[in-house]
PDB file of C-alpha atoms in Angstrom:
ATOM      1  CA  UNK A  26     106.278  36.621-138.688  1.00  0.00           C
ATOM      2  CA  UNK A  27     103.125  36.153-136.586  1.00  0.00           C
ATOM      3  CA  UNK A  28     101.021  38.038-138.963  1.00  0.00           C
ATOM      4  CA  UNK A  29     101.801  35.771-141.898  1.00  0.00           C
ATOM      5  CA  UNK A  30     101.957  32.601-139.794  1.00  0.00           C
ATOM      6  CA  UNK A  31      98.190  33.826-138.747  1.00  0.00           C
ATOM      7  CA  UNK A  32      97.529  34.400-142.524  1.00  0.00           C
ATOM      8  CA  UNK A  33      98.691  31.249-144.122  1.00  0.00           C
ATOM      9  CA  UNK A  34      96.254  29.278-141.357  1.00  0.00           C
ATOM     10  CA  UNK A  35      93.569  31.204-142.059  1.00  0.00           C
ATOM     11  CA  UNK A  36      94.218  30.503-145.834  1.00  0.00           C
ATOM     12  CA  UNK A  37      94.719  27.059-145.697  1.00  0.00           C
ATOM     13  CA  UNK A  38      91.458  26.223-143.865  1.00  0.00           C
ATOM     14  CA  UNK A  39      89.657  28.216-146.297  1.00  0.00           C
ATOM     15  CA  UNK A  40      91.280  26.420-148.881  1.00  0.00           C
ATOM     16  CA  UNK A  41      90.251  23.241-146.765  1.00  0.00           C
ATOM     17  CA  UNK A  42      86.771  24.544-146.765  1.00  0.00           C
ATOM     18  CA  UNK A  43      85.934  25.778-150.294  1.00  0.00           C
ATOM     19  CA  UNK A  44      87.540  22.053-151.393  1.00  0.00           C
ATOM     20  CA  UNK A  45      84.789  20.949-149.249  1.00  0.00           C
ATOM     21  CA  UNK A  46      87.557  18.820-147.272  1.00  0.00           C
ATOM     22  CA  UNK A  47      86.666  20.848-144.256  1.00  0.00           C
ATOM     23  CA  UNK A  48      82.458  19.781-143.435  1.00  0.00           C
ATOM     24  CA  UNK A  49      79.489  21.920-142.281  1.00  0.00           C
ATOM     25  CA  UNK A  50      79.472  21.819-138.520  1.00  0.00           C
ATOM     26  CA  UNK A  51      83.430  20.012-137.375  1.00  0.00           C
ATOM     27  CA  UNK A  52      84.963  21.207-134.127  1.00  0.00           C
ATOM     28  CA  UNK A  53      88.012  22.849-134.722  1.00  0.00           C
ATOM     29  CA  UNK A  54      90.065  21.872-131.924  1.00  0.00           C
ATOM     30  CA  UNK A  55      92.476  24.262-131.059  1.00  0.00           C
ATOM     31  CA  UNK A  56      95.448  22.390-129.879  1.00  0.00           C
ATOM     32  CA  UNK A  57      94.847  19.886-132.632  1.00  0.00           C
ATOM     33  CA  UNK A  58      95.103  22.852-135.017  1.00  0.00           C
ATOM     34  CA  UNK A  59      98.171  24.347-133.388  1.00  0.00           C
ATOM     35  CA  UNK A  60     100.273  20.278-133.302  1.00  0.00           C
ATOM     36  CA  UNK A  61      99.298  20.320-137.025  1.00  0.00           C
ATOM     37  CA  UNK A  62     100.648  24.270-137.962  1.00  0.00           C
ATOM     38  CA  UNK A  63     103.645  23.661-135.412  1.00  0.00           C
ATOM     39  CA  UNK A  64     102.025  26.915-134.004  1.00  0.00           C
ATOM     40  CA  UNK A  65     100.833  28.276-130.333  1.00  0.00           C
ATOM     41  CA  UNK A  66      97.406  28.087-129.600  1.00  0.00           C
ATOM     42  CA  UNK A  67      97.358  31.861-129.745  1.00  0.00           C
ATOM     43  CA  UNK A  68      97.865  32.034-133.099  1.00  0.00           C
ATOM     44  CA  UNK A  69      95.458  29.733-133.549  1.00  0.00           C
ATOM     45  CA  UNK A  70      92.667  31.343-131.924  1.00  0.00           C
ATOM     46  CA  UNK A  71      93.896  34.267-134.082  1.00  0.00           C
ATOM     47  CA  UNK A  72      93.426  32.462-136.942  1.00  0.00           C
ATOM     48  CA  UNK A  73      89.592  31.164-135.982  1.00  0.00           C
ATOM     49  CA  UNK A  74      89.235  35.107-134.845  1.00  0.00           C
ATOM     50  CA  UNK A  75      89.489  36.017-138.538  1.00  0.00           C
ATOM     51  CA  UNK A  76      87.865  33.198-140.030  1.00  0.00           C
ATOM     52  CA  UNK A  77      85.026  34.093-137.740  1.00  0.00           C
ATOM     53  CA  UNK A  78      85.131  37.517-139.455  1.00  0.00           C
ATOM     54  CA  UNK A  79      84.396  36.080-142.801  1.00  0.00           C
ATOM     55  CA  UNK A  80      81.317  33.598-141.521  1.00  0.00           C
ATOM     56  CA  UNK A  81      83.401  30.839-141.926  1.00  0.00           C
ATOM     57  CA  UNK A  82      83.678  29.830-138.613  1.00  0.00           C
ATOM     58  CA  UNK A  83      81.050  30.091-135.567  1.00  0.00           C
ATOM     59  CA  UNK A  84      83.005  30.638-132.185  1.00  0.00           C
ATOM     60  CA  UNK A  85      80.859  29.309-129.112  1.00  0.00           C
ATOM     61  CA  UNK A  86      81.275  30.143-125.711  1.00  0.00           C
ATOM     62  CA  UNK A  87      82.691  27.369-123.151  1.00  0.00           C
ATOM     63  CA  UNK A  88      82.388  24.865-126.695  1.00  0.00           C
ATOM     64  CA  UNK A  89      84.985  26.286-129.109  1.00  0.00           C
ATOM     65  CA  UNK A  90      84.992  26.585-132.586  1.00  0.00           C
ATOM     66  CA  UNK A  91      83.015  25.500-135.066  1.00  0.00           C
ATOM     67  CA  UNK A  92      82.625  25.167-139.020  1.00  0.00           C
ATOM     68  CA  UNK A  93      79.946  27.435-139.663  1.00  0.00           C
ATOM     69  CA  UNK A  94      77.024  25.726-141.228  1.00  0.00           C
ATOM     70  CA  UNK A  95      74.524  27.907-142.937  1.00  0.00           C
ATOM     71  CA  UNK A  96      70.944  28.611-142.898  1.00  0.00           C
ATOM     72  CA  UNK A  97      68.418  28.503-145.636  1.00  0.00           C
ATOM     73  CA  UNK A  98      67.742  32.022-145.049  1.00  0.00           C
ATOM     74  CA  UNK A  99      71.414  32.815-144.870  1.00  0.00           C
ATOM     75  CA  UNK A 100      71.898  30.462-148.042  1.00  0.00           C
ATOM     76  CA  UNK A 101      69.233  32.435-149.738  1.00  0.00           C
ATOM     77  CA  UNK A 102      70.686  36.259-148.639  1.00  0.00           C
ATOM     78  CA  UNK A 103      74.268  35.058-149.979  1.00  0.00           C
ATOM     79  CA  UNK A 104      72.557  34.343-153.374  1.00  0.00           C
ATOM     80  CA  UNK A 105      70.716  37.505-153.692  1.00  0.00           C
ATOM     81  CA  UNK A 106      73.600  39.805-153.172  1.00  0.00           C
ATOM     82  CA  UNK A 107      75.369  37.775-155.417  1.00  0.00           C
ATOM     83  CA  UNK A 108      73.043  38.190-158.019  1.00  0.00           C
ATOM     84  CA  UNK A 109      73.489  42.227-157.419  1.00  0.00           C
ATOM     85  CA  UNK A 110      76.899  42.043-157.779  1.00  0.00           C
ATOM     86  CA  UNK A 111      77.724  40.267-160.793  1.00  0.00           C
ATOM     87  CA  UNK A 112      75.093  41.090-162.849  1.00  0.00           C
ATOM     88  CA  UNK A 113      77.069  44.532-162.919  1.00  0.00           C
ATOM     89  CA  UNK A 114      80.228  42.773-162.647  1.00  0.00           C
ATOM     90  CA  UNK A 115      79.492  41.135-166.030  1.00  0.00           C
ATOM     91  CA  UNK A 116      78.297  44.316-167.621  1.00  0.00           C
ATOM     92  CA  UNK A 117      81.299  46.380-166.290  1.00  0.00           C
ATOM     93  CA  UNK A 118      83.987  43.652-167.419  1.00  0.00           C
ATOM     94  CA  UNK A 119      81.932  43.448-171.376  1.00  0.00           C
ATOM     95  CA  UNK A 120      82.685  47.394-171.410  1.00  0.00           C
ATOM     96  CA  UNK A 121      86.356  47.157-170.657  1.00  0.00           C
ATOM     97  CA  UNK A 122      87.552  43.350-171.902  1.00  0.00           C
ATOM     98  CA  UNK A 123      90.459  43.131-174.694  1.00  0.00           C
ATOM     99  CA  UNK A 124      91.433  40.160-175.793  1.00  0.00           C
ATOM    100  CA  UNK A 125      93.926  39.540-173.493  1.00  0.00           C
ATOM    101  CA  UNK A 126      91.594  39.710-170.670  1.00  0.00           C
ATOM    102  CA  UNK A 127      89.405  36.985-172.410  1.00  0.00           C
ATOM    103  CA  UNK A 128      92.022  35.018-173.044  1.00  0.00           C
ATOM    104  CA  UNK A 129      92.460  34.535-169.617  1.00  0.00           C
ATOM    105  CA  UNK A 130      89.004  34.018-168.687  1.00  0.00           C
ATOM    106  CA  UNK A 131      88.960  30.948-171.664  1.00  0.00           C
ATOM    107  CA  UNK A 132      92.147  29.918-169.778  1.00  0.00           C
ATOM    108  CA  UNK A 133      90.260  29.868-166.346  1.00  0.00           C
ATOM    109  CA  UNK A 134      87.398  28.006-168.152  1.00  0.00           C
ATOM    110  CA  UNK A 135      89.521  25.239-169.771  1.00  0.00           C
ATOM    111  CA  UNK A 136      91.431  24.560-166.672  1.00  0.00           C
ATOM    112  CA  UNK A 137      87.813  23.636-165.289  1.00  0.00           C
ATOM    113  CA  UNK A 138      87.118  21.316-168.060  1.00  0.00           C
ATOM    114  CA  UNK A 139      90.308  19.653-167.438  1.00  0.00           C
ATOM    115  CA  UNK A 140      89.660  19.470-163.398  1.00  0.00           C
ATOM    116  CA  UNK A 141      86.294  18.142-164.482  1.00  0.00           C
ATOM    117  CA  UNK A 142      87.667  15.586-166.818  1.00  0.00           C
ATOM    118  CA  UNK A 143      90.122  14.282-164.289  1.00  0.00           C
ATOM    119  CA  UNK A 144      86.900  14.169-161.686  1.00  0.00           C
ATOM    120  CA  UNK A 145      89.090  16.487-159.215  1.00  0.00           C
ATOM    121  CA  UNK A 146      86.759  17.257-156.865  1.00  0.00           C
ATOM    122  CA  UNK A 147      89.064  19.255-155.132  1.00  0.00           C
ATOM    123  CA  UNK A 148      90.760  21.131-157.686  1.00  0.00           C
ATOM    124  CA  UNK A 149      87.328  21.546-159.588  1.00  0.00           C
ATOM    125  CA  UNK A 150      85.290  22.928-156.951  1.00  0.00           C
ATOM    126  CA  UNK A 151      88.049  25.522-156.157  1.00  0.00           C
ATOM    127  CA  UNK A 152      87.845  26.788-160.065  1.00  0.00           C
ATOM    128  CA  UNK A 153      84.118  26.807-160.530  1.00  0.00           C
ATOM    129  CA  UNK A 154      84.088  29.582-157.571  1.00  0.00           C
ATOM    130  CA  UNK A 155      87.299  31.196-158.647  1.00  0.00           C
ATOM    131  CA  UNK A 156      85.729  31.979-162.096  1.00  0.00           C
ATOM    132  CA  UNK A 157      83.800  34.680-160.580  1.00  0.00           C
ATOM    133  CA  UNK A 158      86.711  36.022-158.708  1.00  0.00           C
ATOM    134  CA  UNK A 159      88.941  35.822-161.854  1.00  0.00           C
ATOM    135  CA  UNK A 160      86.712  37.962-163.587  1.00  0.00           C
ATOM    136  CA  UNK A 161      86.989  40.950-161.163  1.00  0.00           C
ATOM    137  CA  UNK A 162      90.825  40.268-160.852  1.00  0.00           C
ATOM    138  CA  UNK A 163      90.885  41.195-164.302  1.00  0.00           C
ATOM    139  CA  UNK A 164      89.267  44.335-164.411  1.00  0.00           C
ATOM    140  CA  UNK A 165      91.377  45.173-161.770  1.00  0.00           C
ATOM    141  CA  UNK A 166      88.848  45.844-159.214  1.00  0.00           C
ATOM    142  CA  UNK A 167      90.448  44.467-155.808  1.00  0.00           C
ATOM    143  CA  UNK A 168      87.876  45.174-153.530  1.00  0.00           C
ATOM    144  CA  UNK A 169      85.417  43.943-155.367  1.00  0.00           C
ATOM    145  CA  UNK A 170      87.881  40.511-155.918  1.00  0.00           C
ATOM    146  CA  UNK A 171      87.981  40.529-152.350  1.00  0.00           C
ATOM    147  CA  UNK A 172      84.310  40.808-151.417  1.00  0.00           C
ATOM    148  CA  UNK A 173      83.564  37.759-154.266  1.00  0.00           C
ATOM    149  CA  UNK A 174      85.664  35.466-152.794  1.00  0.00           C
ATOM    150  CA  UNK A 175      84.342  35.876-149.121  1.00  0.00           C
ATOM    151  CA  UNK A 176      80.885  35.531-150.522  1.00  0.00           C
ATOM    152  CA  UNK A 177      82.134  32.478-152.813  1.00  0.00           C
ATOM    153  CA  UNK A 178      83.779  30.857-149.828  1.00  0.00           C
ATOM    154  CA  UNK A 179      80.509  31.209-147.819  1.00  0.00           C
ATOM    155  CA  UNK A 180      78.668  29.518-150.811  1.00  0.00           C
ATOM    156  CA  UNK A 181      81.270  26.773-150.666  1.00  0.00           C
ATOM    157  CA  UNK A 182      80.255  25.996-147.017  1.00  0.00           C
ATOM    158  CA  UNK A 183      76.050  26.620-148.790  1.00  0.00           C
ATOM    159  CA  UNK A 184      77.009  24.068-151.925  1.00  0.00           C
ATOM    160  CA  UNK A 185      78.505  21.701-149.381  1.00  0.00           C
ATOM    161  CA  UNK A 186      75.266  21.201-147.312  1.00  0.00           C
ATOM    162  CA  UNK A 187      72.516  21.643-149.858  1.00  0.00           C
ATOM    163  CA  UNK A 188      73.634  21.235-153.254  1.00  0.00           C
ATOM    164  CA  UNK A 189      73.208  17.980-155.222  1.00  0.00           C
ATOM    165  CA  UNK A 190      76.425  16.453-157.251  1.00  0.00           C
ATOM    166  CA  UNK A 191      74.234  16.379-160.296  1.00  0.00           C
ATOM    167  CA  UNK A 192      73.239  20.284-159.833  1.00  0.00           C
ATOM    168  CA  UNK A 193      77.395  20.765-159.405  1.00  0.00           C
ATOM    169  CA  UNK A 194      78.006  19.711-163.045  1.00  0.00           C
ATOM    170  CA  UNK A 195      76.116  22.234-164.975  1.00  0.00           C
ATOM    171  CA  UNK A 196      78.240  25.521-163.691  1.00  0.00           C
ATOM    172  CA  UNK A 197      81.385  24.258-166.074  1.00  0.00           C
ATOM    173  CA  UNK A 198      79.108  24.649-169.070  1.00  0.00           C
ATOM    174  CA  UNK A 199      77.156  27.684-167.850  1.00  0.00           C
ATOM    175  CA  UNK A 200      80.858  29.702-167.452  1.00  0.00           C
ATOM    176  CA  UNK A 201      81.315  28.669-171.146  1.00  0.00           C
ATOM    177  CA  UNK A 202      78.418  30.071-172.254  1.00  0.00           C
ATOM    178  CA  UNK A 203      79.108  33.595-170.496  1.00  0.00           C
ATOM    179  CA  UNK A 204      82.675  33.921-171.699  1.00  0.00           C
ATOM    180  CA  UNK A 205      80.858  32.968-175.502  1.00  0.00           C
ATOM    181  CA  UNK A 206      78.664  35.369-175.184  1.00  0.00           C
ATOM    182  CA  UNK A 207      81.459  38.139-173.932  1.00  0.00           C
ATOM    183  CA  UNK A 208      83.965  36.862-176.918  1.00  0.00           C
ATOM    184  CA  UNK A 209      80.860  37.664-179.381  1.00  0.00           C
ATOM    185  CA  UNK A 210      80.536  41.407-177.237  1.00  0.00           C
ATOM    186  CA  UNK A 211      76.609  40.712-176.648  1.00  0.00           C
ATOM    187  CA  UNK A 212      76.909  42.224-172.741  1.00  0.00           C
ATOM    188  CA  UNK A 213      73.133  41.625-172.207  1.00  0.00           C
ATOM    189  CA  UNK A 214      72.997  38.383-172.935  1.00  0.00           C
ATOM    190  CA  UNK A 215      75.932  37.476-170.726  1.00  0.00           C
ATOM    191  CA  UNK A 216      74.430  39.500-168.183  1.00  0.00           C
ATOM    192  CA  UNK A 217      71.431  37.187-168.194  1.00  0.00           C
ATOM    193  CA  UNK A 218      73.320  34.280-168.292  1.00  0.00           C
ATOM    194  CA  UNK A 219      75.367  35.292-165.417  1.00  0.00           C
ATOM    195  CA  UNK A 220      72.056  35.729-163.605  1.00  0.00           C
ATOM    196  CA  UNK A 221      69.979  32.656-165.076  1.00  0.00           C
ATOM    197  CA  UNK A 222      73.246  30.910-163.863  1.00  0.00           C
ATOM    198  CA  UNK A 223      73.092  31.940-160.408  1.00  0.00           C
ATOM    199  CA  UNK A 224      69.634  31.108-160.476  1.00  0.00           C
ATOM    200  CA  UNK A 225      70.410  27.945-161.788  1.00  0.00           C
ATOM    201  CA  UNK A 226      73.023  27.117-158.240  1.00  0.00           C
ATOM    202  CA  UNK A 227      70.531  28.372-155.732  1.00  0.00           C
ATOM    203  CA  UNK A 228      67.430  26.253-157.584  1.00  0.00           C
ATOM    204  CA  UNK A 229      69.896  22.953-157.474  1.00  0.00           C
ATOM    205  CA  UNK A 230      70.045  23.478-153.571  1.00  0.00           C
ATOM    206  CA  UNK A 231      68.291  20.972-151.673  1.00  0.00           C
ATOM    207  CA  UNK A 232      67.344  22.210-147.884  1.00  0.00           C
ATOM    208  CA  UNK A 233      66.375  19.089-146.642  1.00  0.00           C
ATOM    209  CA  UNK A 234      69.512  17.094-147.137  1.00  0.00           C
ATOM    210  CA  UNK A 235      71.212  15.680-143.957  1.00  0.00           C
ATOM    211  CA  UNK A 236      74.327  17.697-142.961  1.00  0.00           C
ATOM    212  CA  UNK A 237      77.813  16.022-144.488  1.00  0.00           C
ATOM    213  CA  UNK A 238      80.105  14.615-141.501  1.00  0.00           C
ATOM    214  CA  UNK A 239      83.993  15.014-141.155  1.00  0.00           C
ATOM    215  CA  UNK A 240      86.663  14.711-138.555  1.00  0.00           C
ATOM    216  CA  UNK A 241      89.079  16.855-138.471  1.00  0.00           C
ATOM    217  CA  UNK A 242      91.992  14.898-138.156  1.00  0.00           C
ATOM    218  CA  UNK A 243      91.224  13.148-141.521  1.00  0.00           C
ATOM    219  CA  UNK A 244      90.962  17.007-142.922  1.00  0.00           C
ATOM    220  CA  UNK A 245      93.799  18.103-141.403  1.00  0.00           C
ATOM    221  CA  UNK A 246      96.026  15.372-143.453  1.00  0.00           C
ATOM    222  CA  UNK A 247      95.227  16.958-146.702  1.00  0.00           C
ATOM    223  CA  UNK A 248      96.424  20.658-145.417  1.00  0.00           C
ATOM    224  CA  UNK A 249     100.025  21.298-145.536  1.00  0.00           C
ATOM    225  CA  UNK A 250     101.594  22.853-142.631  1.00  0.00           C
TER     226      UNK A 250
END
């Protein structure tokens, strides 16, 4: 019971944090945390434990815990292994993709349209990062699923400090043009794509931007417990 009480925290401030509800930089108090989850503060220092694990959080001796708030190198390293990644990623998925598979991934990319047509920040952000993890959920490849979205969440926390809401709005169209190119089985070309498109995110970044502010009682209001 502890475990998954420990797990659903940790999800739903990474939830909090990929929705950019969650800012670059807020304390995360611990007994705030705990009133709000109806949880001891030793499952909420569990919960920061993990989160730490994953970058997400910085833990600071004497101060507490922190959102962790990225630097430009750090912002840059995130983007190159990325890069790595899903250029094979995209390569691997063209080799083994059946219709049903890219069905799925169309499905992924209307439901961004939609988000982005309703101007769901929320619910948009969360499905332009997912699309990446979608696409290794597909071809069955957990670990590398799992590895995606811990880098995607990270670049959540990146987008959130340096990227410009006009830079945000070409990603929608850019997914399009990948799953066109898989649907028409050209493999290189979505390759590049995939890559001109991750080049695309990290050239929209701006690193002299003043870092977003939040409280995290106003946060906290939009997380379920």
């Amino acid at each position: 019971m502890e475990a998954s009480t420990t797990s659903f925290i940790v999800e739903s401030l990474t939830k909090a944090i990929v929705e950019h509800r969650l800012m670059p930089g807020t304390k995360l108090a611990e007994q705030k945390l705990a009133d709000h989850f109806g949880v001891s503060r030793t499952l909420v220092r569990q919960a920061l434990f993990q989160l730490s694990q994953n970058r997400l959080i910085k833990l600071e001796p004497a101060r507490g815990a922190f959102v962790a708030t990225p630097s430009v190198g750090e912002a840059r390293q995130v983007f190159a292994v990325r890069r790595m990644l899903e250029a094979e990623m995209v390569r691997s998925f063209a080799a083994q993709q059946t219709p049903a598979k890219l069905r799925a991934l169309k499905a992924h990319v209307a439901a961004e349209k939609k988000a982005m047509e309703a101007d769901d920040v929320g619910q948009r952000t969360e499905l332009l990062g997912d699309f990446h993890v979608r696409m290794a959920e597909l071809m069955g490849n957990e670990v590398l699923a799992q590895l995606l979205g811990e880098l995607i969440s990270r670049c959540a926390l990146i987008t959130l400090m340096y990227q410009s809401a006009s830079a945000a709005e070409h990603s929608h169209e850019e997914h399009a043009d990948i799953v066109a190119a898989l649907a028409q089985g050209d493999a290189e070309q979505a390759v590049q794509l995939m890559q001109q498109h991750l080049d695309h995110v990290e050239a929209g970044l701006t690193f002299d931007r003043d870092l977003p502010t939040n409280d995290l009682s106003m946060a906290l209001s939009s997380i379920s417990a």
